[in-house]
Tab-separated table of C-alpha atoms in Angstrom:
chain	number	residue	atom	x	y	z
A	20	UNK	CA	-47.209	6.837	15.098
A	21	UNK	CA	-45.489	8.721	17.738
A	22	UNK	CA	-42.537	7.078	19.536
A	23	UNK	CA	-43.325	4.928	22.590
A	24	UNK	CA	-41.355	5.914	25.725
A	25	UNK	CA	-42.132	3.060	28.203
A	26	UNK	CA	-43.562	0.179	25.907
A	27	UNK	CA	-40.874	-1.933	24.370
A	28	UNK	CA	-41.021	-5.055	22.136
A	29	UNK	CA	-42.423	-7.119	25.035
A	30	UNK	CA	-44.417	-4.550	27.129
A	31	UNK	CA	-42.812	-2.425	29.898
A	32	UNK	CA	-39.756	-3.957	31.628
A	33	UNK	CA	-36.962	-2.990	33.791
A	34	UNK	CA	-35.294	-3.356	37.340
A	35	UNK	CA	-37.648	-3.354	40.162
A	36	UNK	CA	-37.385	-0.214	42.237
A	37	UNK	CA	-36.340	1.860	39.268
A	38	UNK	CA	-38.723	3.610	37.044
A	39	UNK	CA	-40.940	2.485	35.549
A	40	UNK	CA	-41.022	-0.731	37.578
A	41	UNK	CA	-41.951	1.036	40.905
A	42	UNK	CA	-45.325	0.768	42.870
A	43	UNK	CA	-46.287	4.476	42.190
A	44	UNK	CA	-45.640	4.334	38.384
A	45	UNK	CA	-47.328	0.756	38.025
A	46	UNK	CA	-50.330	2.227	40.017
A	47	UNK	CA	-50.727	5.027	37.558
A	48	UNK	CA	-50.112	2.677	34.716
A	49	UNK	CA	-52.985	0.654	35.953
A	50	UNK	CA	-55.223	3.758	36.142
A	51	UNK	CA	-54.098	5.035	32.692
A	52	UNK	CA	-54.724	1.509	31.045
A	53	UNK	CA	-58.126	1.422	32.723
A	54	UNK	CA	-59.081	4.755	31.365
A	55	UNK	CA	-58.034	3.813	27.771
A	56	UNK	CA	-59.313	0.330	27.810
A	57	UNK	CA	-62.696	1.735	29.057
A	58	UNK	CA	-62.865	3.911	26.010
A	59	UNK	CA	-61.914	1.075	23.580
A	60	UNK	CA	-64.395	-1.477	25.146
A	61	UNK	CA	-67.524	0.355	24.258
A	62	UNK	CA	-69.269	-1.120	27.267
A	63	UNK	CA	-68.235	-4.867	26.496
A	64	UNK	CA	-66.647	-5.584	29.944
A	65	UNK	CA	-65.043	-3.958	32.876
A	66	UNK	CA	-62.996	-6.958	33.888
A	67	UNK	CA	-59.238	-7.281	33.542
A	68	UNK	CA	-57.517	-10.526	34.196
A	69	UNK	CA	-54.138	-10.277	36.030
A	70	UNK	CA	-51.610	-12.922	36.289
A	71	UNK	CA	-47.891	-13.010	37.182
A	72	UNK	CA	-44.900	-15.317	37.351
A	73	UNK	CA	-43.137	-16.281	40.623
A	74	UNK	CA	-41.036	-13.230	41.259
A	75	UNK	CA	-41.039	-11.834	44.724
A	76	UNK	CA	-41.860	-8.319	43.304
A	77	UNK	CA	-45.102	-9.698	41.581
A	78	UNK	CA	-46.991	-9.269	44.881
A	79	UNK	CA	-46.245	-5.498	45.131
A	80	UNK	CA	-46.891	-4.860	41.447
A	81	UNK	CA	-50.103	-6.853	41.382
A	82	UNK	CA	-51.512	-4.752	44.242
A	83	UNK	CA	-50.470	-1.498	42.487
A	84	UNK	CA	-52.091	-2.498	39.263
A	85	UNK	CA	-55.239	-3.639	41.082
A	86	UNK	CA	-55.521	-0.242	42.771
A	87	UNK	CA	-54.998	1.713	39.630
A	88	UNK	CA	-57.533	-0.177	37.686
A	89	UNK	CA	-60.167	0.093	40.470
A	90	UNK	CA	-59.552	3.936	40.510
A	91	UNK	CA	-60.351	3.876	36.814
A	92	UNK	CA	-63.651	1.743	37.463
A	93	UNK	CA	-62.299	-1.555	36.245
A	94	UNK	CA	-62.251	-4.807	38.166
A	95	UNK	CA	-59.383	-7.223	38.549
A	96	UNK	CA	-59.624	-10.928	38.348
A	97	UNK	CA	-56.578	-12.467	39.819
A	98	UNK	CA	-55.064	-15.754	38.836
A	99	UNK	CA	-51.844	-16.036	40.994
A	100	UNK	CA	-48.781	-17.445	39.277
A	101	UNK	CA	-49.709	-18.489	35.720
A	102	UNK	CA	-47.848	-18.803	32.254
A	103	UNK	CA	-48.207	-15.732	29.991
A	104	UNK	CA	-50.062	-17.758	27.348
A	105	UNK	CA	-52.598	-18.882	29.853
A	106	UNK	CA	-53.500	-15.106	30.595
A	107	UNK	CA	-54.168	-14.694	26.864
A	108	UNK	CA	-56.389	-17.803	26.870
A	109	UNK	CA	-58.162	-16.812	30.021
A	110	UNK	CA	-58.762	-13.338	28.637
A	111	UNK	CA	-60.460	-14.833	25.625
A	112	UNK	CA	-62.339	-17.509	27.623
A	113	UNK	CA	-63.849	-14.902	30.083
A	114	UNK	CA	-64.530	-12.272	27.440
A	115	UNK	CA	-62.456	-10.009	29.705
A	116	UNK	CA	-61.580	-6.500	28.401
A	117	UNK	CA	-57.887	-7.139	28.605
A	118	UNK	CA	-55.305	-9.462	30.309
A	119	UNK	CA	-52.217	-8.325	32.198
A	120	UNK	CA	-49.176	-10.289	32.945
A	121	UNK	CA	-46.520	-9.214	35.555
A	122	UNK	CA	-43.396	-10.835	34.346
A	123	UNK	CA	-39.972	-10.289	32.987
A	124	UNK	CA	-39.794	-13.573	31.084
A	125	UNK	CA	-36.339	-14.787	30.960
A	126	UNK	CA	-34.711	-12.136	32.947
A	127	UNK	CA	-33.327	-12.564	36.492
A	128	UNK	CA	-35.561	-12.047	39.567
A	129	UNK	CA	-34.680	-8.432	40.154
A	130	UNK	CA	-36.342	-7.438	37.022
A	131	UNK	CA	-40.003	-7.345	36.177
A	132	UNK	CA	-42.432	-6.119	33.618
A	133	UNK	CA	-46.031	-5.660	32.638
A	134	UNK	CA	-47.388	-7.197	29.414
A	135	UNK	CA	-50.994	-6.429	28.135
A	136	UNK	CA	-53.197	-8.720	26.021
A	137	UNK	CA	-56.355	-7.535	24.237
A	138	UNK	CA	-59.843	-9.031	24.541
A	139	UNK	CA	-58.829	-11.393	21.457
A	140	UNK	CA	-55.650	-12.675	23.481
A	141	UNK	CA	-53.207	-10.702	21.363
A	142	UNK	CA	-50.659	-8.033	22.189
A	143	UNK	CA	-52.245	-4.527	22.136
A	144	UNK	CA	-51.795	-2.481	19.108
A	145	UNK	CA	-49.156	0.336	19.226
A	146	UNK	CA	-51.995	2.770	18.916
A	147	UNK	CA	-53.525	1.588	22.234
A	148	UNK	CA	-49.980	1.570	23.895
A	149	UNK	CA	-49.593	5.061	22.832
A	150	UNK	CA	-52.954	6.160	24.199
A	151	UNK	CA	-51.968	4.516	27.512
A	152	UNK	CA	-48.692	6.504	27.612
A	153	UNK	CA	-50.590	9.675	26.719
A	154	UNK	CA	-52.860	9.076	29.629
A	155	UNK	CA	-49.913	8.621	31.970
A	156	UNK	CA	-49.010	12.305	31.403
A	157	UNK	CA	-52.432	13.318	33.082
A	158	UNK	CA	-53.199	13.678	36.861
A	159	UNK	CA	-54.680	10.677	38.268
A	160	UNK	CA	-58.365	10.870	39.202
A	161	UNK	CA	-60.750	8.545	40.876
A	162	UNK	CA	-64.115	7.510	39.584
A	163	UNK	CA	-67.139	8.017	41.795
A	164	UNK	CA	-67.080	5.627	44.773
A	165	UNK	CA	-70.098	3.618	43.586
A	166	UNK	CA	-68.264	3.057	40.218
A	167	UNK	CA	-65.018	1.785	41.753
A	168	UNK	CA	-63.590	-1.620	40.537
A	169	UNK	CA	-63.534	-4.665	42.631
A	170	UNK	CA	-60.914	-7.581	42.947
A	171	UNK	CA	-61.707	-11.190	42.792
A	172	UNK	CA	-59.794	-14.394	42.309
A	173	UNK	CA	-60.375	-16.941	39.654
A	174	UNK	CA	-59.990	-20.333	41.645
A	175	UNK	CA	-59.993	-22.778	38.809
A	176	UNK	CA	-57.730	-20.769	36.396
A	177	UNK	CA	-55.069	-23.500	36.427
A	178	UNK	CA	-57.568	-26.352	35.719
A	179	UNK	CA	-59.125	-24.415	32.946
A	180	UNK	CA	-55.756	-23.835	31.158
A	181	UNK	CA	-54.609	-27.413	31.723
A	182	UNK	CA	-57.633	-28.773	29.999
A	183	UNK	CA	-57.133	-26.194	27.170
A	184	UNK	CA	-53.537	-27.422	26.656
A	185	UNK	CA	-54.552	-30.995	26.641
A	186	UNK	CA	-57.096	-30.232	24.109
A	187	UNK	CA	-54.518	-29.405	21.545
A	188	UNK	CA	-53.033	-32.989	21.722
A	189	UNK	CA	-54.758	-35.625	19.591
A	190	UNK	CA	-57.257	-37.563	21.602
A	191	UNK	CA	-56.209	-40.990	20.250
A	192	UNK	CA	-52.687	-40.611	21.433
A	193	UNK	CA	-51.031	-41.142	24.794
A	194	UNK	CA	-47.716	-40.133	26.190
A	195	UNK	CA	-47.615	-43.435	28.510
A	196	UNK	CA	-44.435	-44.854	26.983
A	197	UNK	CA	-42.419	-41.611	27.521
A	198	UNK	CA	-40.249	-40.519	30.404
A	199	UNK	CA	-39.944	-36.657	30.366
A	200	UNK	CA	-37.724	-34.343	32.453
A	201	UNK	CA	-39.398	-31.027	32.863
A	202	UNK	CA	-37.524	-27.825	33.871
A	203	UNK	CA	-39.979	-25.085	34.841
A	204	UNK	CA	-37.178	-22.397	35.637
A	205	UNK	CA	-38.762	-21.997	39.115
A	206	UNK	CA	-41.226	-19.919	37.161
A	207	UNK	CA	-44.909	-19.687	36.110
A	208	UNK	CA	-45.140	-23.274	34.668
A	209	UNK	CA	-44.085	-25.070	37.860
A	210	UNK	CA	-47.622	-26.366	38.689
A	211	UNK	CA	-49.073	-26.400	35.176
A	212	UNK	CA	-46.509	-28.104	32.741
A	213	UNK	CA	-45.904	-31.300	34.854
A	214	UNK	CA	-49.718	-31.797	35.350
A	215	UNK	CA	-50.335	-31.611	31.596
A	216	UNK	CA	-47.693	-34.175	30.770
A	217	UNK	CA	-48.730	-36.522	33.648
A	218	UNK	CA	-52.370	-36.344	32.865
A	219	UNK	CA	-51.598	-37.384	29.189
A	220	UNK	CA	-49.837	-40.370	30.657
A	221	UNK	CA	-46.048	-39.474	30.699
A	222	UNK	CA	-43.735	-40.254	33.574
A	223	UNK	CA	-42.604	-36.892	34.553
A	224	UNK	CA	-39.287	-35.957	36.430
A	225	UNK	CA	-39.349	-32.478	37.672
A	226	UNK	CA	-36.371	-29.971	38.228
A	227	UNK	CA	-36.503	-26.242	39.156
A	228	UNK	CA	-40.055	-26.459	40.334
A	229	UNK	CA	-39.666	-24.847	43.691
A	230	UNK	CA	-39.994	-21.152	43.211
A	231	UNK	CA	-39.007	-19.040	46.322
A	232	UNK	CA	-39.291	-15.529	44.656
A	233	UNK	CA	-35.792	-15.093	43.833
A	234	UNK	CA	-34.636	-18.363	42.065
A	235	UNK	CA	-36.566	-17.849	38.886
A	236	UNK	CA	-34.418	-18.445	35.732
A	237	UNK	CA	-31.396	-18.990	38.151
A	238	UNK	CA	-29.130	-21.501	36.384
A	239	UNK	CA	-32.183	-23.320	34.966
A	240	UNK	CA	-34.771	-23.184	32.497
A	241	UNK	CA	-34.704	-22.442	28.628
A	242	UNK	CA	-31.819	-20.140	28.919
A	243	UNK	CA	-29.564	-22.572	30.868
A	244	UNK	CA	-30.190	-26.245	29.969
A	245	UNK	CA	-27.160	-27.740	31.905
A	246	UNK	CA	-29.222	-29.265	34.638
A	247	UNK	CA	-31.785	-30.420	32.071
A	248	UNK	CA	-29.147	-32.239	30.011
A	249	UNK	CA	-27.678	-33.861	33.168
A	250	UNK	CA	-31.076	-35.050	34.337
A	251	UNK	CA	-32.140	-36.530	31.065
A	252	UNK	CA	-29.001	-38.563	30.821
A	253	UNK	CA	-28.920	-39.566	34.592
A	254	UNK	CA	-32.648	-40.686	34.433
A	255	UNK	CA	-32.284	-42.291	31.027
A	256	UNK	CA	-35.333	-40.192	30.005
A	257	UNK	CA	-36.685	-39.997	26.520
A	258	UNK	CA	-36.387	-36.258	26.286
A	259	UNK	CA	-36.345	-33.100	28.355
A	260	UNK	CA	-38.315	-29.949	28.160
A	261	UNK	CA	-37.258	-26.435	29.505
A	262	UNK	CA	-39.370	-23.321	29.886
A	263	UNK	CA	-38.487	-19.753	30.756
A	264	UNK	CA	-39.905	-17.900	33.586
A	265	UNK	CA	-43.181	-16.999	32.085
A	266	UNK	CA	-43.727	-20.136	29.811
A	267	UNK	CA	-44.051	-18.652	26.451
A	268	UNK	CA	-40.544	-20.274	25.445
A	269	UNK	CA	-39.541	-23.835	25.200
A	270	UNK	CA	-36.255	-25.524	24.577
A	271	UNK	CA	-36.006	-29.376	24.276
A	272	UNK	CA	-33.242	-31.913	24.765
A	273	UNK	CA	-33.132	-35.326	22.994
A	274	UNK	CA	-32.154	-38.620	24.968
A	275	UNK	CA	-28.509	-37.938	23.962
A	276	UNK	CA	-28.681	-34.578	25.725
A	277	UNK	CA	-28.586	-32.585	22.308
A	278	UNK	CA	-30.258	-29.393	22.471
A	279	UNK	CA	-33.411	-28.908	20.225
A	280	UNK	CA	-34.214	-25.266	19.568
A	281	UNK	CA	-36.936	-23.259	18.174
A	282	UNK	CA	-35.790	-23.668	14.522
A	283	UNK	CA	-35.766	-27.503	14.808
A	284	UNK	CA	-39.131	-27.365	16.391
A	285	UNK	CA	-40.516	-25.151	13.638
A	286	UNK	CA	-39.289	-27.678	11.030
A	287	UNK	CA	-40.698	-30.779	12.868
A	288	UNK	CA	-44.185	-29.172	13.432
A	289	UNK	CA	-44.163	-27.849	9.699
A	290	UNK	CA	-43.102	-31.233	8.213
A	291	UNK	CA	-45.740	-33.151	10.549
A	292	UNK	CA	-48.477	-30.981	9.194
A	293	UNK	CA	-47.383	-31.295	5.597
A	294	UNK	CA	-46.948	-35.035	5.664
A	295	UNK	CA	-49.628	-36.373	8.015
A	296	UNK	CA	-52.558	-34.111	7.957
A	297	UNK	CA	-51.973	-31.966	4.862
A	298	UNK	CA	-52.941	-29.036	7.108
A	299	UNK	CA	-49.934	-26.713	6.612
A	300	UNK	CA	-51.298	-23.302	5.537
A	301	UNK	CA	-48.735	-21.337	3.437
A	302	UNK	CA	-45.341	-21.412	4.909
A	303	UNK	CA	-43.254	-20.523	7.961
A	304	UNK	CA	-42.308	-17.160	9.411
A	305	UNK	CA	-38.920	-17.005	11.005
A	306	UNK	CA	-36.921	-13.966	12.167
A	307	UNK	CA	-33.593	-12.360	11.370
A	308	UNK	CA	-31.966	-14.843	13.906
A	309	UNK	CA	-33.509	-17.932	12.088
A	310	UNK	CA	-30.563	-20.465	11.194
A	311	UNK	CA	-29.739	-20.987	7.531
A	312	UNK	CA	-30.105	-24.710	8.083
A	313	UNK	CA	-33.831	-24.172	8.824
A	314	UNK	CA	-34.195	-22.285	5.532
A	315	UNK	CA	-32.300	-24.995	3.553
A	316	UNK	CA	-34.407	-27.804	5.268
A	317	UNK	CA	-37.651	-26.163	4.535
A	318	UNK	CA	-36.704	-25.573	0.895
A	319	UNK	CA	-36.126	-29.458	0.523
A	320	UNK	CA	-39.909	-29.793	1.502
A	321	UNK	CA	-40.913	-26.830	-0.838
A	322	UNK	CA	-42.304	-24.993	2.237
A	323	UNK	CA	-42.180	-21.349	1.809
A	324	UNK	CA	-40.118	-19.347	4.382
A	325	UNK	CA	-39.802	-15.573	5.160
A	326	UNK	CA	-37.889	-13.714	7.773
A	327	UNK	CA	-39.552	-11.076	10.110
A	328	UNK	CA	-37.995	-8.747	12.523
A	329	UNK	CA	-36.947	-9.727	16.013
A	330	UNK	CA	-39.795	-10.499	18.582
A	331	UNK	CA	-43.054	-12.243	18.560
A	332	UNK	CA	-44.950	-9.053	17.617
A	333	UNK	CA	-43.028	-8.847	14.263
A	334	UNK	CA	-43.656	-12.691	13.765
A	335	UNK	CA	-47.411	-12.371	14.376
A	336	UNK	CA	-47.676	-9.300	12.185
A	337	UNK	CA	-45.961	-11.252	9.404
A	338	UNK	CA	-48.240	-14.322	9.787
A	339	UNK	CA	-51.250	-12.208	9.649
A	340	UNK	CA	-50.126	-10.321	6.591
A	341	UNK	CA	-49.361	-13.765	4.719
A	342	UNK	CA	-52.360	-15.531	6.252
A	343	UNK	CA	-49.962	-18.416	7.616
A	344	UNK	CA	-50.210	-20.185	11.067
A	345	UNK	CA	-46.799	-21.002	12.067
A	346	UNK	CA	-43.847	-18.788	12.971
A	347	UNK	CA	-41.234	-18.351	15.672
A	348	UNK	CA	-37.708	-17.655	16.899
A	349	UNK	CA	-34.798	-20.031	17.501
A	350	UNK	CA	-35.106	-18.943	21.221
A	351	UNK	CA	-38.081	-21.191	21.474
A	352	UNK	CA	-40.626	-18.471	21.119
A	353	UNK	CA	-42.968	-20.213	18.649
A	354	UNK	CA	-46.575	-19.009	17.610
A	355	UNK	CA	-49.144	-21.650	16.421
A	356	UNK	CA	-52.159	-19.674	15.386
A	357	UNK	CA	-54.142	-22.690	14.533
A	358	UNK	CA	-53.876	-23.612	18.302
A	359	UNK	CA	-53.812	-20.359	20.179
A	360	UNK	CA	-52.977	-16.615	19.869
A	361	UNK	CA	-49.641	-16.186	21.271
A	362	UNK	CA	-46.313	-18.142	21.923
A	363	UNK	CA	-47.058	-21.038	24.202
A	364	UNK	CA	-44.169	-23.358	25.298
A	365	UNK	CA	-46.534	-26.078	26.595
A	366	UNK	CA	-48.630	-26.244	23.452
A	367	UNK	CA	-45.551	-26.246	21.283
A	368	UNK	CA	-43.995	-29.249	23.325
A	369	UNK	CA	-47.239	-31.051	22.863
A	370	UNK	CA	-46.968	-30.863	18.979
A	371	UNK	CA	-43.442	-32.171	19.138
A	372	UNK	CA	-44.501	-35.020	21.392
A	373	UNK	CA	-47.418	-35.753	19.249
A	374	UNK	CA	-45.027	-36.156	16.210
A	375	UNK	CA	-42.920	-38.438	18.247
A	376	UNK	CA	-45.784	-40.620	19.316
A	377	UNK	CA	-47.391	-40.480	15.688
A	378	UNK	CA	-44.345	-41.635	13.963
A	379	UNK	CA	-42.927	-43.944	16.798
A	380	UNK	CA	-39.507	-42.365	16.674
A	381	UNK	CA	-37.324	-40.351	19.082
A	382	UNK	CA	-36.853	-36.649	19.210
A	383	UNK	CA	-33.268	-37.303	18.004
A	384	UNK	CA	-34.583	-38.967	14.881
A	385	UNK	CA	-37.211	-36.201	14.303
A	386	UNK	CA	-34.217	-33.794	13.907
A	387	UNK	CA	-32.265	-35.927	11.489
A	388	UNK	CA	-33.264	-33.865	8.367
A	389	UNK	CA	-32.510	-30.448	9.535
A	390	UNK	CA	-28.707	-29.564	9.927
A	391	UNK	CA	-28.233	-26.214	11.687
A	392	UNK	CA	-25.083	-24.172	11.030
A	393	UNK	CA	-23.046	-23.116	13.979
A	394	UNK	CA	-24.075	-19.693	15.479
A	395	UNK	CA	-22.228	-17.582	17.841
A	396	UNK	CA	-24.246	-15.217	20.141
A	397	UNK	CA	-22.280	-12.397	21.940
A	398	UNK	CA	-23.895	-9.837	24.266
A	399	UNK	CA	-21.947	-6.575	24.898
A	400	UNK	CA	-23.271	-4.277	27.573
A	401	UNK	CA	-23.728	-0.622	26.961
A	402	UNK	CA	-25.272	2.423	28.655
A	403	UNK	CA	-26.282	5.800	27.454
A	404	UNK	CA	-28.336	7.057	24.705
A	405	UNK	CA	-25.821	6.665	21.952
A	406	UNK	CA	-25.863	3.346	20.226
A	407	UNK	CA	-22.353	1.848	19.432
A	408	UNK	CA	-24.053	0.509	16.316
A	409	UNK	CA	-23.951	3.927	14.767
A	410	UNK	CA	-20.070	4.012	15.084
A	411	UNK	CA	-18.207	4.017	11.854
A	412	UNK	CA	-15.518	1.797	13.114
A	413	UNK	CA	-18.218	-0.930	14.198
A	414	UNK	CA	-19.986	-0.548	10.800
A	415	UNK	CA	-16.701	-0.992	9.113
A	416	UNK	CA	-15.852	-4.115	11.072
A	417	UNK	CA	-19.219	-5.609	10.467
A	418	UNK	CA	-18.980	-5.101	6.869
A	419	UNK	CA	-15.542	-6.711	6.695
A	420	UNK	CA	-16.866	-9.887	8.534
A	421	UNK	CA	-19.851	-10.044	6.297
A	422	UNK	CA	-17.614	-9.965	3.224
A	423	UNK	CA	-15.315	-12.632	4.751
A	424	UNK	CA	-18.339	-14.912	5.323
A	425	UNK	CA	-19.705	-14.146	1.790
A	426	UNK	CA	-22.630	-16.597	1.007
A	427	UNK	CA	-21.306	-19.324	3.556
A	428	UNK	CA	-22.689	-17.344	6.568
A	429	UNK	CA	-24.069	-14.111	7.874
A	430	UNK	CA	-23.802	-11.489	10.639
A	431	UNK	CA	-26.559	-9.658	12.462
A	432	UNK	CA	-26.162	-6.720	14.966
A	433	UNK	CA	-28.981	-5.421	16.986
A	434	UNK	CA	-29.957	-3.641	20.287
A	435	UNK	CA	-31.869	-5.713	22.685
A	436	UNK	CA	-35.522	-4.716	23.104
A	437	UNK	CA	-35.559	-5.765	26.682
A	438	UNK	CA	-32.126	-5.262	28.035
A	439	UNK	CA	-29.142	-2.850	27.841
A	440	UNK	CA	-27.042	-5.071	25.431
A	441	UNK	CA	-25.832	-5.160	21.796
A	442	UNK	CA	-26.611	-8.653	20.422
A	443	UNK	CA	-23.984	-10.058	17.989
A	444	UNK	CA	-24.857	-13.038	16.057
A	445	UNK	CA	-22.444	-14.584	13.508
A	446	UNK	CA	-23.444	-17.737	11.597
A	447	UNK	CA	-21.285	-19.936	9.325
A	448	UNK	CA	-19.981	-23.427	8.685
A	449	UNK	CA	-16.880	-23.514	10.862
A	450	UNK	CA	-17.425	-22.768	14.606
A	451	UNK	CA	-13.762	-21.507	15.374
A	452	UNK	CA	-14.069	-19.183	12.526
A	453	UNK	CA	-17.248	-17.527	13.508
A	454	UNK	CA	-16.212	-17.388	17.080
A	455	UNK	CA	-13.175	-15.259	16.048
A	456	UNK	CA	-15.211	-13.102	13.892
A	457	UNK	CA	-17.959	-12.474	16.560
A	458	UNK	CA	-15.215	-11.530	19.004
A	459	UNK	CA	-13.749	-9.158	16.516
A	460	UNK	CA	-16.956	-7.286	16.259
A	461	UNK	CA	-17.477	-7.449	19.943
A	462	UNK	CA	-13.982	-5.716	20.511
A	463	UNK	CA	-14.970	-2.859	18.138
A	464	UNK	CA	-18.198	-2.343	20.070
A	465	UNK	CA	-16.543	-2.410	23.429
A	466	UNK	CA	-14.061	0.183	22.358
A	467	UNK	CA	-17.079	2.657	21.670
A	468	UNK	CA	-18.617	2.010	25.090
A	469	UNK	CA	-15.629	2.862	27.244
């Protein structure tokens, strides 16, 4: 497979106003995608569903995509602000040719991106992405006027998706006894998530549910749970739930204010399936970032575990290869293939809530049997085409740290697939030691970026 230029691990992403996130590029991207998808569709459909998060730039990019698709002869069905997993679901429900999400997930408002879903509600194959990039090199042409695509709006999109989410929660259970604080990151879940939990009976306290186009992910949401912790304690809530800007990630907080991450949620969901319904198929797929504590806890239950590469695409590929159903990342991006086709923060939270209600226990108690090792995550900015990870001095320092940790921990260095950062992860038994070791590696990397 040839190297992709624009498509990264999660679609195309960047700063608004800088190629590729410009109106002219996105217009041509819509056209190129339309041409390619028309060839792959074999006449199934000419409809593309387009959703977006709450960034101010979404309006501009939505119009550009719509125009490009129309020029290629495809029609756009617009949903307005909707979580990324909702577009995956609606694409399947409407038998649309594809779904497109305008979002940069957990990034700041000044970034944006374009994600594609196939007719099956899954990420596009690399082969299709390469075909779209190849089409981008051609001159934009317009179909005959009578074949131009049209634009319409799906007026009941939110209601459809709310009912779909509720359908993954056991019908004999209720959330009536729970008070939940929900942090929607001023993003795409701001109307959806509170409604789902309220309609299932919970008392819901909302924060970061007033998007203005520029406050998405700002000091809130899954990447910053300070407000969520404070509100859970202040309101004496049973738990808190935080989403990222597009709703495919979820992080939770127990009634003591303790963070519950993706590794802990994977364990809770796997154990519940194993013990209650005997419906656990195979094992669990994690990533290179998955905590050693998760591996140990699953081993105690005799549940197989395997690591995939970073990113939901790698997790999904491994799940399909193994024939398993549950996988995810400690960031809170979890895939439950027995429920849906992609990471879905609302559906994941509902499975945790189901375990709480089924067992009449708190979220804190559900986490008792998994003990995570401390992890330090350090991001080092870099620019240019040369990666600091190729430096001999960085390799030497990383090797020295790994040897010092021995079997009591591990180190992982990688380039971010969505931002210009080197990600440093050091894991071990003592927080002070791994902090020191992570900063040693960070210093070595910074010396190569000056």
